[in-house]
mmCIF file of C-alpha atoms in Angstrom:
data_model
loop_
_atom_site.group_PDB
_atom_site.id
_atom_site.type_symbol
_atom_site.label_atom_id
_atom_site.label_comp_id
_atom_site.label_asym_id
_atom_site.label_seq_id
_atom_site.Cartn_x
_atom_site.Cartn_y
_atom_site.Cartn_z
ATOM 1 C CA MET V 30 5.379 9.855 -16.339
ATOM 2 C CA ASN V 31 2.232 11.478 -14.970
ATOM 3 C CA GLU V 32 2.360 12.784 -11.377
ATOM 4 C CA THR V 33 -0.417 14.136 -9.133
ATOM 5 C CA MET V 34 -1.189 14.381 -5.380
ATOM 6 C CA VAL V 35 -3.632 11.732 -4.105
ATOM 7 C CA CYS V 36 -5.134 10.338 -0.939
ATOM 8 C CA VAL V 37 -5.529 6.551 -1.183
ATOM 9 C CA VAL V 38 -7.432 4.391 1.326
ATOM 10 C CA GLY V 39 -6.890 0.635 1.362
ATOM 11 C CA ASN V 40 -5.363 -2.387 3.086
ATOM 12 C CA VAL V 41 -1.660 -3.138 3.464
ATOM 13 C CA ALA V 42 -0.997 -6.112 1.155
ATOM 14 C CA THR V 43 2.691 -6.826 1.922
ATOM 15 C CA GLN V 44 4.821 -6.378 5.014
ATOM 16 C CA PRO V 45 6.785 -3.102 4.739
ATOM 17 C CA VAL V 46 10.406 -3.648 3.713
ATOM 18 C CA CYS V 47 12.773 -1.078 5.212
ATOM 19 C CA ARG V 48 16.306 -0.386 3.949
ATOM 20 C CA GLU V 49 19.098 1.844 5.233
ATOM 21 C CA SER V 50 21.361 3.681 2.786
ATOM 22 C CA ALA V 51 23.777 6.590 2.822
ATOM 23 C CA THR V 52 20.855 8.936 2.094
ATOM 24 C CA GLY V 53 18.709 7.565 4.967
ATOM 25 C CA SER V 54 15.908 5.072 5.493
ATOM 26 C CA SER V 55 13.414 4.038 2.848
ATOM 27 C CA ALA V 56 10.518 1.610 3.112
ATOM 28 C CA ARG V 57 7.949 0.304 0.709
ATOM 29 C CA PHE V 58 4.844 -1.836 0.817
ATOM 30 C CA ARG V 59 1.979 -2.781 -1.482
ATOM 31 C CA LEU V 60 -1.459 -1.304 -0.886
ATOM 32 C CA ALA V 61 -4.640 -3.058 -2.074
ATOM 33 C CA VAL V 62 -7.553 -0.756 -2.914
ATOM 34 C CA THR V 63 -10.886 -2.390 -3.712
ATOM 35 C CA SER V 64 -13.857 -0.309 -4.787
ATOM 36 C CA ARG V 65 -17.317 -1.352 -3.628
ATOM 37 C CA TYR V 66 -20.615 -0.606 -5.289
ATOM 38 C CA TRP V 67 -24.301 -1.251 -4.692
ATOM 39 C CA ASP V 68 -25.507 -4.035 -6.977
ATOM 40 C CA ARG V 69 -29.166 -3.217 -7.627
ATOM 41 C CA GLU V 70 -29.890 -6.646 -9.099
ATOM 42 C CA LYS V 71 -28.537 -8.519 -6.058
ATOM 43 C CA ASN V 72 -29.616 -5.769 -3.636
ATOM 44 C CA GLU V 73 -26.244 -5.902 -1.837
ATOM 45 C CA TRP V 74 -22.794 -4.338 -1.715
ATOM 46 C CA THR V 75 -20.349 -5.995 -4.121
ATOM 47 C CA ASP V 76 -16.550 -5.808 -4.350
ATOM 48 C CA GLY V 77 -15.259 -4.280 -7.549
ATOM 49 C CA HIS V 78 -11.783 -4.502 -9.066
ATOM 50 C CA THR V 79 -8.756 -4.423 -6.750
ATOM 51 C CA ASN V 80 -5.947 -2.028 -7.667
ATOM 52 C CA PHE V 81 -2.468 -2.388 -6.193
ATOM 53 C CA PHE V 82 -0.112 0.520 -5.478
ATOM 54 C CA THR V 83 3.504 0.384 -4.348
ATOM 55 C CA VAL V 84 3.863 2.921 -1.543
ATOM 56 C CA TRP V 85 7.334 4.430 -1.060
ATOM 57 C CA THR V 86 8.342 6.221 2.153
ATOM 58 C CA ARG V 87 11.561 7.998 3.114
ATOM 59 C CA ARG V 88 13.520 9.006 6.222
ATOM 60 C CA THR V 89 11.548 9.176 9.495
ATOM 61 C CA LEU V 90 8.284 8.221 7.787
ATOM 62 C CA ALA V 91 9.943 5.008 6.539
ATOM 63 C CA ALA V 92 11.168 4.030 9.995
ATOM 64 C CA ASN V 93 7.775 4.791 11.556
ATOM 65 C CA VAL V 94 5.891 2.847 8.862
ATOM 66 C CA ALA V 95 8.186 -0.163 9.375
ATOM 67 C CA SER V 96 7.381 -0.247 13.098
ATOM 68 C CA SER V 97 3.673 0.662 12.888
ATOM 69 C CA VAL V 98 2.097 -0.946 9.809
ATOM 70 C CA ALA V 99 1.361 -4.646 9.216
ATOM 71 C CA VAL V 100 -0.283 -6.736 6.499
ATOM 72 C CA GLY V 101 -4.058 -6.282 6.532
ATOM 73 C CA ASP V 102 -4.020 -2.914 8.307
ATOM 74 C CA PRO V 103 -6.443 -0.356 6.866
ATOM 75 C CA VAL V 104 -4.426 2.776 6.071
ATOM 76 C CA VAL V 105 -4.732 6.208 4.500
ATOM 77 C CA VAL V 106 -1.804 7.244 2.283
ATOM 78 C CA HIS V 107 -1.237 10.817 1.065
ATOM 79 C CA GLY V 108 1.398 11.471 -1.564
ATOM 80 C CA ARG V 109 2.382 11.850 -5.211
ATOM 81 C CA LEU V 110 0.929 9.262 -7.593
ATOM 82 C CA LYS V 111 3.368 8.177 -10.298
ATOM 83 C CA VAL V 112 1.992 6.063 -13.138
ATOM 84 C CA ARG V 113 4.579 4.332 -15.326
ATOM 85 C CA THR V 114 4.237 2.289 -18.487
ATOM 86 C CA GLU V 115 7.019 -0.089 -19.504
ATOM 87 C CA GLN V 116 7.602 -2.859 -22.013
ATOM 88 C CA ARG V 117 8.597 -6.226 -20.545
ATOM 89 C CA ASP V 118 8.607 -9.592 -22.288
ATOM 90 C CA GLY V 119 6.878 -8.015 -25.274
ATOM 91 C CA GLN V 120 3.969 -6.775 -23.157
ATOM 92 C CA SER V 121 3.065 -3.282 -22.031
ATOM 93 C CA ARG V 122 2.788 -3.054 -18.228
ATOM 94 C CA VAL V 123 1.414 -0.194 -16.182
ATOM 95 C CA SER V 124 2.401 0.320 -12.546
ATOM 96 C CA ALA V 125 1.252 2.881 -10.027
ATOM 97 C CA ASP V 126 3.502 4.087 -7.208
ATOM 98 C CA VAL V 127 2.715 6.540 -4.427
ATOM 99 C CA ASP V 128 5.623 8.580 -3.061
ATOM 100 C CA ALA V 129 4.083 9.067 0.391
ATOM 101 C CA VAL V 130 4.319 12.208 2.498
ATOM 102 C CA ALA V 131 1.950 10.805 5.176
ATOM 103 C CA VAL V 132 0.665 7.355 6.162
ATOM 104 C CA GLY V 133 -1.796 6.602 8.955
ATOM 105 C CA HIS V 134 -4.265 4.012 10.132
ATOM 106 C CA ASP V 135 -7.848 4.436 8.886
ATOM 107 C CA LEU V 136 -9.582 5.283 12.170
ATOM 108 C CA SER V 137 -13.038 4.797 10.634
ATOM 109 C CA ARG V 138 -12.274 1.069 10.800
ATOM 110 C CA GLY V 139 -10.459 0.717 14.126
ATOM 111 C CA THR V 140 -8.339 2.384 16.792
ATOM 112 C CA SER V 141 -4.651 3.190 16.937
ATOM 113 C CA ALA V 142 -2.250 4.402 19.647
ATOM 114 C CA PHE V 143 0.132 7.246 18.726
ATOM 115 C CA ARG V 144 3.642 7.501 20.182
ATOM 116 C CA ARG V 145 6.028 10.332 19.352
ATOM 117 C CA THR V 146 9.500 9.371 18.174
ATOM 118 C CA PRO V 147 12.063 11.120 20.407
ATOM 119 C CA ARG V 148 14.487 13.357 18.491
ATOM 120 C CA GLY V 149 17.996 12.037 18.127
ATOM 121 C CA GLU V 150 16.906 8.429 18.637
ATOM 122 C CA ALA V 151 18.480 5.799 16.379
ATOM 123 C CA PRO V 152 16.314 5.032 13.360
ATOM 124 C CA ILE V 153 13.671 2.461 14.246
ATOM 125 C CA ALA V 154 14.424 0.590 11.028
ATOM 126 C CA ALA V 155 17.941 -0.181 12.289
ATOM 127 C CA GLN V 156 16.375 -2.228 15.110
ATOM 128 C CA PHE V 157 14.778 -4.693 12.648
ATOM 129 C CA PRO V 158 16.674 -7.627 11.114
ATOM 130 C CA ALA V 159 17.236 -7.632 7.352
ATOM 131 C CA GLN V 160 14.142 -8.881 5.526
ATOM 132 C CA PRO V 161 13.989 -10.877 2.311
ATOM 133 C CA GLU V 162 12.713 -8.983 -0.709
ATOM 134 C CA PRO V 163 9.034 -9.849 -1.325
ATOM 135 C CA ALA V 164 7.677 -10.723 -4.769
ATOM 136 C CA TRP V 165 6.285 -7.386 -5.997
ATOM 137 C CA GLU V 166 4.631 -8.784 -9.129
ATOM 138 C CA THR V 167 0.851 -8.935 -9.075
ATOM 139 C CA PRO V 168 -0.205 -12.517 -9.880
ATOM 140 C CA PRO V 169 -2.765 -13.159 -12.621
ATOM 141 C CA PRO V 170 -6.345 -12.939 -11.269
ATOM 142 C CA GLY V 171 -7.622 -16.282 -10.015
ATOM 143 C CA SER V 172 -4.177 -17.917 -9.792
ATOM 144 C CA ARG V 173 -3.117 -19.849 -6.696
ATOM 145 C CA LEU V 174 -0.752 -16.997 -5.908
ATOM 146 C CA ASP V 175 -3.571 -14.419 -5.986
ATOM 147 C CA THR V 176 -3.958 -13.482 -2.299
ATOM 148 C CA THR V 177 -6.534 -10.733 -2.769
ATOM 149 C CA ALA V 178 -9.260 -13.118 -1.610
ATOM 150 C CA GLU V 179 -7.394 -13.533 1.686
ATOM 151 C CA LEU V 180 -7.274 -9.765 2.297
ATOM 152 C CA ARG V 181 -11.060 -9.475 2.537
ATOM 153 C CA PRO V 182 -10.993 -5.805 1.541
ATOM 154 C CA GLU V 183 -13.453 -3.419 3.108
ATOM 155 C CA PRO V 184 -14.980 -0.316 1.509
ATOM 156 C CA ALA V 185 -12.208 1.918 0.227
ATOM 157 C CA GLY V 186 -11.628 4.448 -2.487
ATOM 158 C CA VAL V 187 -9.317 6.907 -4.119
ATOM 159 C CA THR V 188 -9.997 10.618 -3.954
#
């Protein structure tokens, strides 16, 4: 497994799912990152390939993400990129996860209101009802289940 620190800018693709355990809160969501480039032949900006990352958050960050982030939100994620390769059904699959240390709204694309979480307050995640587990598999491009067209990604990139 290869691991490096990254800053990823994209749109939230799935509603964050928050779980409580003996070790504390954890939350995860999928992040869609679509590169854009200038197409000289068409003389316009064109969407490139969309990459999906599973973003993992822990403890207070998880609770705050669960109460602050929604599908379609433009966000900036800073954390450790973990790329894994596995064999499933006779095929090699590659997945990319980000173990986040910070998540925030991309203020170049909108506004956000910050509220401090008071110390000693019950975890925000405990206030939310249990959520069903979303389908984390990325559908084949062009399938009816491919929702990337609905996201209408804006300029984003990985640094």
